[in-house]
Coordinates of C-alpha atoms in Angstrom, one line a residue:
Chain A
X18 CA -12.7 -15.3 -0.8
X19 CA -15.9 -16.2 1.8
X20 CA -18.1 -15.8 -0.6
X21 CA -16.3 -18.1 -3.4
X22 CA -17.7 -21.2 -2.4
X23 CA -21.5 -20.1 -1.4
X24 CA -24.4 -20.7 -3.0
X25 CA -24.3 -17.3 -4.1
X26 CA -21.4 -17.5 -6.5
X27 CA -22.8 -18.3 -10.1
X28 CA -21.4 -21.7 -11.5
X29 CA -19.6 -20.4 -14.3
X30 CA -17.6 -17.5 -11.7
X31 CA -16.6 -20.3 -9.0
X32 CA -15.0 -22.4 -12.2
X33 CA -13.2 -19.3 -13.3
X34 CA -12.4 -19.1 -10.0
X35 CA -11.2 -22.5 -9.8
X36 CA -9.2 -22.4 -13.0
X37 CA -6.9 -20.1 -11.4
X38 CA -5.6 -22.3 -8.7
X39 CA -5.2 -25.6 -11.3
X40 CA -6.3 -28.8 -11.7
X41 CA -4.6 -30.5 -9.1
X42 CA -5.4 -27.2 -6.7
X43 CA -9.0 -27.8 -7.3
X44 CA -9.1 -31.4 -6.8
X45 CA -7.4 -30.0 -3.6
X46 CA -10.0 -27.9 -2.6
X47 CA -12.8 -30.6 -3.3
X48 CA -10.8 -32.8 -0.8
X49 CA -10.9 -30.1 1.9
X50 CA -14.3 -29.5 1.6
X51 CA -15.7 -32.7 1.7
X52 CA -13.4 -33.2 5.0
X53 CA -14.8 -29.7 6.2
X54 CA -18.5 -31.1 5.7
X55 CA -17.6 -34.3 7.5
X56 CA -16.0 -32.1 9.9
X57 CA -19.4 -30.8 10.4
X58 CA -21.9 -33.2 9.9
X59 CA -19.8 -36.2 11.0
X60 CA -20.6 -37.2 14.3
X61 CA -24.3 -37.3 13.1
X62 CA -24.1 -39.7 10.4
X63 CA -22.2 -42.0 12.0
X64 CA -23.9 -45.9 11.3
X65 CA -22.8 -46.8 15.0
X66 CA -22.2 -45.1 18.0
X67 CA -18.2 -44.3 17.7
X68 CA -17.6 -45.0 21.6
X69 CA -19.9 -48.7 22.0
X70 CA -17.5 -51.4 22.6
X71 CA -19.6 -53.6 20.9
X72 CA -17.6 -55.6 19.6
X73 CA -14.6 -56.0 22.3
X74 CA -14.4 -59.8 21.5
X75 CA -14.0 -59.2 17.6
X76 CA -10.7 -56.5 17.8
X77 CA -9.7 -56.0 14.3
X78 CA -12.4 -57.9 12.8
X79 CA -14.7 -57.2 10.2
X80 CA -18.1 -57.7 10.5
X81 CA -21.3 -57.4 8.7
X82 CA -22.5 -53.7 8.4
X83 CA -19.5 -52.5 9.9
X84 CA -17.5 -51.1 6.9
X85 CA -14.0 -50.8 8.1
X86 CA -14.5 -53.5 10.9
X87 CA -13.9 -53.2 14.2
X88 CA -10.9 -51.3 16.3
X89 CA -8.4 -52.7 18.8
X90 CA -11.0 -52.2 21.7
X91 CA -14.2 -53.4 19.6
X92 CA -15.2 -50.0 18.3
X93 CA -16.6 -49.2 15.0
X94 CA -13.6 -48.0 12.6
X95 CA -15.7 -45.9 9.9
X96 CA -18.1 -44.6 12.4
X97 CA -14.6 -43.4 14.7
X98 CA -13.3 -41.6 11.5
X99 CA -16.4 -39.6 10.7
X100 CA -16.5 -38.5 13.9
X101 CA -13.0 -37.9 14.5
X102 CA -12.6 -35.7 11.6
X103 CA -14.2 -32.9 13.5
X104 CA -11.6 -32.8 16.5
X105 CA -9.1 -33.6 14.2
X106 CA -9.7 -30.3 12.0
X107 CA -11.0 -28.1 14.7
X108 CA -7.5 -28.0 16.6
X109 CA -5.6 -26.8 13.2
X110 CA -9.0 -24.7 12.4
X111 CA -7.8 -22.7 16.1
X112 CA -4.8 -22.7 15.8
X113 CA -4.6 -21.1 12.0
X114 CA -7.2 -18.4 13.2
X115 CA -5.3 -17.6 16.3
X116 CA -2.0 -17.3 14.7
X117 CA -3.3 -15.2 11.5
X118 CA -4.9 -12.8 14.1
X119 CA -1.7 -12.6 16.2
X120 CA 0.3 -12.6 13.2
X121 CA -1.4 -10.1 11.2
X122 CA -1.3 -7.8 13.6
X123 CA 2.2 -8.0 14.1
X124 CA 3.2 -8.1 10.6
X125 CA 1.0 -4.9 9.6
X126 CA 2.2 -2.9 12.7
X127 CA 6.4 -3.4 12.2
X128 CA 5.4 -2.6 8.2
X129 CA 3.9 0.7 9.2
X130 CA 5.7 1.9 12.0
X131 CA 9.1 0.9 10.7
X132 CA 12.1 1.8 11.6
X133 CA 13.5 0.4 15.2
X134 CA 10.2 -0.9 15.7
X135 CA 10.1 -3.2 12.6
X136 CA 13.6 -4.2 13.2
X137 CA 12.6 -5.4 17.1
X138 CA 10.0 -7.2 15.5
X139 CA 11.6 -9.1 12.9
X140 CA 14.8 -10.0 15.5
X141 CA 12.2 -11.3 17.8
X142 CA 10.2 -13.1 14.9
X143 CA 13.4 -14.8 13.9
X144 CA 14.1 -16.3 17.4
X145 CA 10.5 -17.4 17.8
X146 CA 11.3 -19.3 14.8
X147 CA 14.0 -21.1 16.7
X148 CA 11.5 -23.2 19.0
X149 CA 9.6 -26.1 17.3
X150 CA 5.9 -25.9 18.3
X151 CA 5.7 -29.4 19.0
X152 CA 8.5 -29.4 21.8
X153 CA 6.8 -26.7 23.3
X154 CA 3.8 -28.0 22.9
X155 CA 5.1 -31.2 25.0
X156 CA 6.3 -28.8 27.5
X157 CA 2.8 -26.9 28.1
X158 CA 0.9 -30.4 28.4
X159 CA 3.7 -31.1 31.3
X160 CA 3.1 -27.3 32.9
X161 CA -0.6 -27.3 32.1
X162 CA -1.8 -30.9 32.0
X163 CA -2.8 -33.0 29.0
X164 CA -5.2 -31.9 26.5
X165 CA -6.4 -29.7 23.1
X166 CA -6.6 -26.4 24.6
X167 CA -3.0 -26.2 26.1
X168 CA -1.5 -28.2 22.6
X169 CA -3.7 -25.1 20.7
X170 CA -2.8 -22.5 22.4
X171 CA 1.0 -23.1 22.3
X172 CA 1.0 -23.9 18.4
X173 CA -0.9 -20.7 18.2
X174 CA 2.2 -18.7 19.8
X175 CA 4.6 -20.8 17.6
X176 CA 2.9 -20.3 14.2
X177 CA 2.6 -16.7 14.9
X178 CA 5.9 -16.2 13.0
X179 CA 5.1 -17.7 10.2
X180 CA 2.4 -15.8 9.5
X181 CA 3.8 -12.4 10.4
X182 CA 7.4 -12.8 8.7
X183 CA 5.2 -13.5 5.4
X184 CA 2.5 -11.0 6.1
X185 CA 5.2 -8.2 7.2
X186 CA 7.2 -8.8 3.5
X187 CA 4.3 -8.2 1.7
X188 CA 2.4 -5.5 4.0
X189 CA 6.2 -3.8 3.8
X190 CA 5.9 -3.7 -0.4
X191 CA 2.4 -2.2 0.2
X192 CA 3.2 0.6 2.1
X193 CA 5.6 2.0 -0.1
X194 CA 3.1 1.9 -3.0
X195 CA 1.7 5.3 -3.9
X196 CA -2.0 5.2 -2.7
X197 CA -1.2 4.6 0.3
X198 CA 0.7 7.7 0.6
X199 CA -2.0 9.2 -1.3
X200 CA -4.5 8.0 1.3
X201 CA -2.1 9.4 4.0
X202 CA -1.9 12.8 2.8
X203 CA -6.0 13.1 2.7
X204 CA -5.3 13.0 6.6
X205 CA -6.9 9.9 6.9
X206 CA -5.7 7.9 10.3
X207 CA -2.8 4.7 10.2
X208 CA -5.4 3.0 11.5
X209 CA -8.2 3.5 8.9
X210 CA -5.7 2.9 6.1
X211 CA -4.4 -0.6 7.6
X212 CA -7.4 -1.8 8.0
X213 CA -9.2 -0.7 4.9
X214 CA -6.4 -0.7 2.6
X215 CA -3.4 -2.4 3.5
X216 CA -4.9 -5.6 5.0
X217 CA -7.2 -6.2 2.4
X218 CA -4.6 -6.0 0.1
X219 CA -2.3 -8.6 1.7
X220 CA -5.5 -10.9 2.4
X221 CA -4.6 -13.3 -0.4
X222 CA -1.2 -14.3 1.1
X223 CA -2.3 -14.3 4.4
X224 CA -5.5 -16.9 3.0
X225 CA -2.6 -18.7 0.9
X226 CA 0.3 -19.2 4.6
X227 CA -2.7 -19.8 6.7
X228 CA -4.0 -22.5 4.4
X229 CA -0.4 -24.5 4.1
X230 CA -0.2 -23.9 8.1
X231 CA -3.1 -25.8 8.5
X232 CA -1.8 -28.2 7.3
X233 CA 1.1 -28.4 9.4
X234 CA -1.0 -27.6 12.3
X235 CA -2.8 -30.9 11.9
X236 CA -0.1 -32.8 11.9
X237 CA 1.6 -31.8 14.7
X238 CA -1.5 -31.7 16.4
X239 CA -2.7 -35.1 15.7
X240 CA 1.6 -36.0 16.5
X241 CA 0.9 -34.7 20.0
X242 CA -2.4 -36.8 20.6
X243 CA -0.6 -39.9 19.7
X244 CA 1.9 -39.6 22.2
X245 CA -1.3 -39.1 24.4
X246 CA -0.7 -35.1 25.1
X247 CA -3.5 -33.6 22.9
X248 CA -6.9 -35.1 22.5
X249 CA -7.4 -37.7 25.3
X250 CA -8.7 -41.2 24.7
X251 CA -11.7 -42.4 24.2
X252 CA -12.5 -39.3 21.9
X253 CA -12.6 -40.2 18.4
X254 CA -9.2 -38.2 16.7
X255 CA -7.2 -39.4 13.9
X256 CA -4.0 -38.9 16.2
X257 CA -5.7 -40.8 18.7
X258 CA -6.9 -43.8 16.4
X259 CA -3.2 -44.3 15.1
X260 CA -1.9 -44.5 18.8
X261 CA -5.1 -47.2 19.5
X262 CA -4.9 -49.5 16.8
X263 CA -0.7 -49.4 16.6
X264 CA -0.6 -53.4 17.8
X265 CA -2.6 -53.8 14.7
X266 CA 0.2 -53.0 12.6
X267 CA 2.5 -55.6 14.5
X268 CA -0.2 -58.6 13.8
X269 CA -1.0 -58.1 10.8
X270 CA -4.2 -56.1 10.8
X271 CA -2.8 -52.3 10.5
X272 CA -6.5 -51.1 8.7
X273 CA -7.6 -49.2 11.3
X274 CA -4.4 -47.2 12.1
X275 CA -3.6 -46.8 8.3
X276 CA -7.2 -45.4 7.6
X277 CA -6.6 -43.0 10.2
X278 CA -3.3 -42.1 8.5
X279 CA -4.7 -42.1 5.8
X280 CA -7.4 -39.8 6.1
X281 CA -5.0 -37.5 8.2
X282 CA -2.2 -37.3 5.3
X283 CA -5.1 -36.6 2.4
X284 CA -6.4 -33.7 4.0
X285 CA -3.0 -32.7 5.2
X286 CA -1.8 -33.0 1.5
X287 CA -5.0 -31.4 0.1
X288 CA -4.0 -28.2 2.3
X289 CA -0.4 -28.0 1.5
X290 CA -1.4 -28.3 -2.2
X291 CA -4.0 -25.5 -1.8
X292 CA -1.9 -23.5 -0.2
X293 CA 0.8 -23.4 -2.7
X294 CA -1.1 -23.1 -5.3
X295 CA -3.0 -19.8 -3.7
X296 CA 0.2 -18.1 -2.9
X297 CA 1.2 -19.0 -6.4
X298 CA -1.7 -17.4 -7.6
X299 CA -0.9 -14.7 -5.2
X300 CA 2.3 -14.0 -6.7
X301 CA 0.8 -13.7 -10.2
X302 CA -1.6 -11.1 -9.5
X303 CA 1.1 -8.9 -7.8
Chain B
X10 CA -3.1 39.8 1.8
X11 CA -1.9 37.0 4.8
X12 CA 0.4 34.5 3.6
X13 CA -0.4 31.2 3.9
X14 CA 2.2 29.4 3.5
X15 CA 5.6 30.4 4.4
X16 CA 8.9 28.3 4.0
X17 CA 11.9 29.9 5.7
X18 CA 15.3 27.8 4.9
X19 CA 13.9 24.5 4.4
X20 CA 16.4 22.3 4.1
X21 CA 15.8 18.5 3.3
X22 CA 18.6 15.7 3.4
X23 CA 17.9 12.1 2.5
X24 CA 19.7 8.7 3.5
X25 CA 21.6 7.9 0.0
X26 CA 24.5 4.9 0.4
X27 CA 24.4 5.6 4.1
X28 CA 24.9 8.9 4.2
X29 CA 22.3 12.0 4.6
X30 CA 22.5 13.9 1.2
X31 CA 20.7 17.2 0.9
X32 CA 17.6 17.0 -1.8
X33 CA 16.4 20.6 -0.8
X34 CA 19.1 23.5 0.1
X35 CA 17.2 26.0 1.6
X36 CA 14.0 27.0 0.1
X37 CA 12.2 30.4 0.8
X38 CA 8.9 30.7 -0.4
X39 CA 5.7 32.7 0.1
X40 CA 2.2 31.9 -0.8
X41 CA -1.3 33.8 -0.1
X42 CA -4.5 32.6 -0.2
X43 CA -5.6 31.8 -3.3
X44 CA -2.2 32.6 -4.7
X45 CA -0.9 30.2 -7.5
X46 CA 2.6 29.4 -7.6
X47 CA 4.7 27.4 -10.3
X48 CA 7.5 25.6 -9.5
X49 CA 9.6 24.6 -12.5
X50 CA 12.6 22.4 -13.2
X51 CA 14.6 19.6 -14.3
X52 CA 14.1 16.3 -13.1
X53 CA 15.9 15.8 -9.7
X54 CA 16.1 19.5 -9.2
X55 CA 13.8 19.4 -6.0
X56 CA 10.3 20.5 -6.8
X57 CA 8.5 17.1 -6.1
X58 CA 10.2 17.1 -2.7
X59 CA 9.5 20.8 -2.2
X60 CA 5.5 19.6 -2.1
X61 CA 6.4 16.2 -0.6
X62 CA 8.0 18.3 2.2
X63 CA 5.0 20.4 2.8
X64 CA 2.8 17.6 3.0
X65 CA 5.0 15.4 5.2
X66 CA 5.3 12.8 2.7
X67 CA 9.1 12.5 2.4
X68 CA 10.2 9.3 2.6
X69 CA 11.5 7.1 5.4
X70 CA 15.0 8.5 7.3
X71 CA 14.4 12.3 5.6
X72 CA 16.0 14.9 8.3
X73 CA 14.0 18.3 7.9
X74 CA 15.2 21.7 9.1
X75 CA 13.9 25.1 8.4
X76 CA 10.6 26.0 8.9
X77 CA 7.3 25.5 7.0
X78 CA 4.1 27.5 8.2
X79 CA 0.3 26.9 7.4
X80 CA -1.8 29.7 8.5
X81 CA 1.1 30.5 10.8
X82 CA 1.4 27.6 12.6
X83 CA 4.4 25.4 12.1
X84 CA 4.0 22.1 10.6
X85 CA 7.3 20.1 10.1
X86 CA 6.6 19.2 13.9
X87 CA 3.2 18.0 13.8
X88 CA 1.7 14.8 14.9
X89 CA -1.0 12.6 15.0
X90 CA -4.3 13.9 14.6
X91 CA -2.9 17.5 14.2
X92 CA -0.9 16.4 11.3
X93 CA -4.1 15.0 9.8
X94 CA -6.4 17.9 10.7
X95 CA -3.6 19.8 8.6
X96 CA -3.5 17.4 6.1
X97 CA -7.1 17.9 5.3
X98 CA -6.5 21.7 4.6
X99 CA -3.8 20.7 1.8
X100 CA -4.8 18.1 -1.2
X101 CA -2.3 16.8 -3.2
X102 CA -2.7 15.4 -7.0
X103 CA -0.4 13.4 -8.3
X104 CA 1.5 13.1 -11.4
X105 CA 0.2 9.5 -12.3
X106 CA -3.1 9.0 -10.6
X107 CA -3.8 5.1 -11.4
X108 CA -0.7 4.2 -9.3
X109 CA -2.4 6.7 -6.4
X110 CA -6.1 5.0 -6.1
X111 CA -6.1 1.8 -4.6
X112 CA -6.7 -0.5 -7.4
X113 CA -9.7 -2.3 -5.9
X114 CA -11.5 0.3 -4.4
X115 CA -14.8 2.1 -6.2
X116 CA -14.3 5.3 -7.7
X117 CA -17.1 6.5 -5.3
X118 CA -15.1 4.6 -2.2
X119 CA -12.1 6.3 -3.1
X120 CA -13.9 9.6 -3.3
X121 CA -15.6 9.7 -0.2
X122 CA -14.0 7.6 2.4
X123 CA -11.7 10.0 3.7
X124 CA -14.7 13.0 4.5
X125 CA -16.7 10.4 5.7
X126 CA -13.8 9.0 7.8
X127 CA -13.4 12.4 9.5
X128 CA -17.3 12.7 10.2
X129 CA -17.4 16.0 8.3
X130 CA -20.2 14.6 6.1
X131 CA -22.7 11.5 5.9
X132 CA -22.7 9.0 3.3
X133 CA -25.6 10.4 1.7
X134 CA -23.9 14.0 1.5
X135 CA -20.7 13.0 0.8
X136 CA -21.9 10.7 -2.4
X137 CA -23.8 13.8 -3.8
X138 CA -20.8 16.2 -3.5
X139 CA -18.5 13.3 -5.5
X140 CA -21.3 13.6 -8.4
X141 CA -21.8 17.4 -8.2
X142 CA -17.7 17.5 -8.2
X143 CA -17.1 14.7 -11.1
X144 CA -19.8 16.7 -13.1
X145 CA -17.6 19.7 -12.1
X146 CA -14.6 18.1 -14.0
X147 CA -16.4 17.3 -16.9
X148 CA -17.2 13.7 -16.1
X149 CA -20.1 12.3 -17.9
X150 CA -22.6 10.4 -16.3
X151 CA -20.8 11.0 -12.7
X152 CA -23.3 8.9 -10.9
X153 CA -22.3 5.7 -13.0
X154 CA -19.0 6.2 -12.6
X155 CA -18.9 5.7 -8.9
X156 CA -19.3 2.2 -9.2
X157 CA -16.6 2.1 -11.6
X158 CA -13.0 0.3 -10.6
X159 CA -9.7 2.5 -11.6
X160 CA -9.1 0.1 -14.1
X161 CA -12.0 1.2 -15.9
X162 CA -10.9 4.7 -16.7
X163 CA -8.4 6.1 -18.8
X164 CA -5.5 8.0 -17.6
X165 CA -7.0 11.5 -18.4
X166 CA -10.3 10.4 -17.1
X167 CA -8.6 9.0 -13.7
X168 CA -6.7 12.5 -13.3
X169 CA -9.9 14.6 -13.4
X170 CA -10.9 12.1 -10.4
X171 CA -8.3 12.5 -8.8
X172 CA -8.8 16.6 -9.0
X173 CA -12.3 16.1 -7.9
X174 CA -11.4 14.3 -5.3
X175 CA -8.8 16.9 -3.8
X176 CA -11.7 19.1 -3.7
X177 CA -14.0 16.8 -1.6
X178 CA -12.5 18.1 2.2
X179 CA -12.9 21.8 0.6
X180 CA -9.1 22.4 1.4
X181 CA -7.2 25.9 1.0
X182 CA -4.1 24.9 -0.8
X183 CA -3.6 22.6 -3.7
X184 CA -0.2 21.0 -4.7
X185 CA -0.2 19.7 -7.8
X186 CA 3.2 17.6 -8.7
X187 CA 2.9 17.6 -12.3
X188 CA -0.6 16.7 -12.7
X189 CA -0.9 16.3 -16.9
X190 CA 2.8 15.0 -17.4
X191 CA 1.4 11.4 -17.5
X192 CA -1.2 12.7 -19.7
X193 CA -1.2 13.0 -23.7
X194 CA -1.1 16.5 -25.1
X195 CA -5.2 16.8 -25.8
X196 CA -6.1 15.6 -22.9
X197 CA -3.5 17.4 -20.8
X198 CA -4.8 20.8 -22.0
X199 CA -8.4 19.8 -20.9
X200 CA -7.3 18.6 -17.9
X201 CA -5.3 21.5 -17.2
X202 CA -8.1 24.1 -17.9
X203 CA -10.2 22.4 -15.4
X204 CA -7.9 22.4 -12.8
X205 CA -7.4 26.1 -13.1
X206 CA -10.9 26.6 -13.6
X207 CA -12.1 25.0 -10.8
X208 CA -9.1 26.7 -8.4
X209 CA -10.0 30.0 -9.4
X210 CA -13.7 29.8 -8.9
X211 CA -12.9 28.4 -5.4
X212 CA -10.0 30.7 -4.5
X213 CA -8.0 27.9 -3.8
X214 CA -4.2 28.1 -3.4
X215 CA -1.8 26.3 -5.6
X216 CA 1.3 25.1 -6.0
X217 CA 1.6 23.8 -9.7
X218 CA 4.5 21.8 -10.2
X219 CA 6.1 21.1 -13.9
X220 CA 8.7 21.1 -16.2
X221 CA 7.2 23.2 -18.7
X222 CA 8.2 26.6 -17.8
X223 CA 5.5 28.3 -20.0
X224 CA 2.6 26.1 -18.7
X225 CA 3.7 27.3 -15.4
X226 CA 3.5 30.7 -16.5
X227 CA 0.4 30.5 -18.1
X228 CA -1.7 29.5 -15.2
X229 CA 0.2 30.8 -12.4
X230 CA 0.6 33.9 -11.2
X231 CA 4.1 33.7 -10.0
X232 CA 6.5 31.2 -11.2
X233 CA 9.6 30.0 -9.1
X234 CA 12.7 28.4 -10.8
X235 CA 14.5 25.5 -9.4
X236 CA 17.9 23.9 -10.2
X237 CA 20.0 21.5 -7.8
X238 CA 17.9 21.7 -4.9
X239 CA 17.8 25.9 -4.7
X240 CA 15.2 28.3 -6.2
X241 CA 17.7 30.1 -8.8
X242 CA 14.7 32.9 -9.9
X243 CA 11.2 33.6 -8.7
X244 CA 9.1 36.6 -10.1
X245 CA 5.8 37.2 -11.3
X246 CA 4.9 34.7 -14.5
X247 CA 5.1 37.5 -17.2
X248 CA 8.7 38.6 -15.6
X249 CA 9.7 35.2 -15.5
X250 CA 8.5 34.8 -19.4
X251 CA 9.9 38.0 -20.7
X252 CA 12.5 38.9 -18.7
X253 CA 14.1 36.6 -17.2
X254 CA 17.0 37.1 -15.1
X255 CA 18.7 34.2 -14.1
X256 CA 20.8 32.3 -17.4
X257 CA 19.3 29.0 -16.2
X258 CA 15.5 30.5 -16.6
X259 CA 16.7 32.0 -20.0
X260 CA 18.1 28.5 -21.5
X261 CA 14.9 26.7 -20.3
X262 CA 12.9 29.4 -22.0
X263 CA 15.3 29.0 -25.2
X264 CA 14.9 25.4 -25.6
X265 CA 11.8 24.9 -26.2
X266 CA 10.6 23.8 -29.1
X267 CA 8.6 26.2 -31.6
X268 CA 6.4 26.1 -34.6
X269 CA 6.7 29.8 -35.1
X270 CA 10.7 29.6 -36.5
X271 CA 12.1 27.1 -38.4
X272 CA 15.0 25.6 -36.8
X273 CA 17.2 22.6 -37.8
X274 CA 18.1 21.7 -34.1
X275 CA 16.2 22.6 -31.2
X276 CA 18.5 24.6 -28.6
X277 CA 19.2 22.8 -25.3
X278 CA 21.7 23.2 -22.3
X279 CA 24.9 21.7 -22.1
X280 CA 26.0 19.0 -19.7
X281 CA 23.9 17.4 -17.4
X282 CA 21.4 18.6 -14.5
X283 CA 23.2 18.3 -11.3
X284 CA 21.4 16.8 -8.2
X285 CA 21.7 18.8 -5.7
X286 CA 24.1 16.8 -3.6
X287 CA 26.4 17.3 -5.9
X288 CA 26.2 20.7 -6.2
X289 CA 29.7 22.2 -5.3
X290 CA 29.8 24.6 -2.3
X291 CA 31.3 27.4 -2.7
X292 CA 30.3 27.8 -6.1
X293 CA 26.9 28.4 -8.5
X294 CA 25.2 25.0 -8.9
X295 CA 24.8 26.1 -12.7
X296 CA 27.9 27.6 -13.4
X297 CA 29.3 24.3 -15.7
X298 CA 26.8 25.0 -17.5
X299 CA 26.3 28.2 -17.8
X300 CA 27.1 30.5 -20.8
X301 CA 27.8 33.8 -19.0
X302 CA 29.8 31.8 -15.8
X303 CA 32.6 33.9 -14.9
X304 CA 35.3 33.8 -12.3
X305 CA 33.2 35.0 -9.5
X306 CA 30.6 32.2 -10.0
X307 CA 32.7 29.6 -9.3
X308 CA 34.9 31.2 -6.3
X309 CA 31.5 31.9 -4.3
X310 CA 27.9 30.8 -4.0
X311 CA 25.4 33.4 -4.7
X312 CA 22.7 34.4 -2.7
X313 CA 18.7 34.6 -3.5
X314 CA 19.0 38.7 -4.0
X315 CA 15.5 40.8 -4.7
X316 CA 15.8 42.1 -7.9
X317 CA 13.1 44.0 -10.2
X318 CA 10.1 42.9 -7.7
X319 CA 11.7 39.0 -7.4
X320 CA 14.6 37.3 -6.6
X321 CA 17.4 35.5 -8.3
X322 CA 20.6 33.6 -7.3
X323 CA 23.2 35.0 -10.1
X324 CA 26.2 36.6 -9.2
X325 CA 26.1 38.5 -12.5
X326 CA 22.5 39.6 -12.6
X327 CA 23.6 43.3 -12.6
X328 CA 26.0 42.5 -15.9
X329 CA 23.6 40.2 -17.3
X330 CA 20.0 42.2 -17.1
X331 CA 18.8 42.7 -20.5
X332 CA 20.6 40.8 -22.2
X333 CA 18.9 37.6 -21.8
X334 CA 16.4 36.4 -23.5
X335 CA 13.0 35.4 -22.6
X336 CA 10.0 34.7 -24.8
X337 CA 9.6 37.3 -27.8
X338 CA 5.9 39.0 -27.7

């Protein structure tokens, strides 16, 4: 998977890979690719300083050289959108990476051990499902103070069951396949069989589920930032931008908030579609 | 010779529909080092389950009693590193090689991973041995095959890879669970010949599981016939083939197709094979299908009694001796 977008892959092979996720999936992958690129280089290509309040007297006004004009605090909207891509996507990235690590470890342990251990883990996951991530994040902000870090930690834990449940199902199915038994009778350790055989063979569903969760995490983190408990102003972040420019919606100047919202929605939808296509492809292979 | 494998009163119960049902009902076996034993029976008679019990590969929830000793050490209670060490001494060849090899790994990986992981060999040594063994199972271009994926090889080829792989760790016992059943007839003969030859060369003990009594008798020193989770007759292969002492063995021998006799219809054993948990408690499990069944057969379960250097589980063994037919010579 990691090499698929690299330059080492021949264009024809890349095209064949993309064809397995369909045209809509391909568009989604391209949208995500562009968003990821901006997240990496965004802060360096802003035409103006995203935190400069030069246009403080020109709130919500357009101005030459400012593509989307000024925001509520007289900052360049376009520059803030570019710079905001990084903070908006970094949080979900960490959430997904952390919940995958934790979720996959729990799922494979449960599928491998089975029996009572599996029953206990599965019940614990079902209970964990009941906790809404965003409420926990608000609670964490109350305890540890507002900020991206607390929100990311809490959401990582809250999303772990979503990964673990799906992967457990897949791993359980894989575990019962004869080739796993054949490895066992060769005297190979459980650890090795899990890491080198079981894990790679459930990686498809892990990637699919992780992609979908990325979208969810992005919405949750933007919402947490919107209510002021996540990314703190004046940092550029799409959720923060919606919050900062909300008065514009009332006075007929919705563009700064709407643009930030569109960026968010566009990327989230792309992640959802791609996640769903990857899951469907994975199911097709099985 | 000292016994490599000793099985005493092995009983295995599996959870079926909420209750534990017996699939093996008291197996006693003894296998010397370098000896080949055939395990023959119809589907569900427990032959595969016996091999799986030896290699501790029983389904979840299975309950085992009795004892299995390998080289004098009890293996039914092994755990962790000890179990892994034991498993390296025992190799298994499965009926369907394709489903027993990770489809996304290359042949070379499949063959060398275990020995490299165990630290017995370096990658280079393991690769050299893999090439040598692929040559020994008569696979052409062995070096090139190491880079192939399982789906690129035919079933017969893959089974030979499986056999080569089984020999990688220099095991002392080979459990061959219907290794040729899934192959077409010409491939079967070739794979069987390779297996037999390599086993003899290496002085490897083998339990050969098959439903083909004649094939078992041809490659094995001794043959055991199983029915409904029990051994009903065990003896030297020659004895089993020509002088069966159990009506079931005789019926099996007579139900095979022959090319030297014109028959309008193949002889079949009447009735259905019994699964071991349907077997009646106080009667012979085969009585319902046995042409020689008498009152004694349904009033008491016959024990396995030593006869003619082997053993048989038939109440009427003394009356029937000499009247049962085997393969004519």
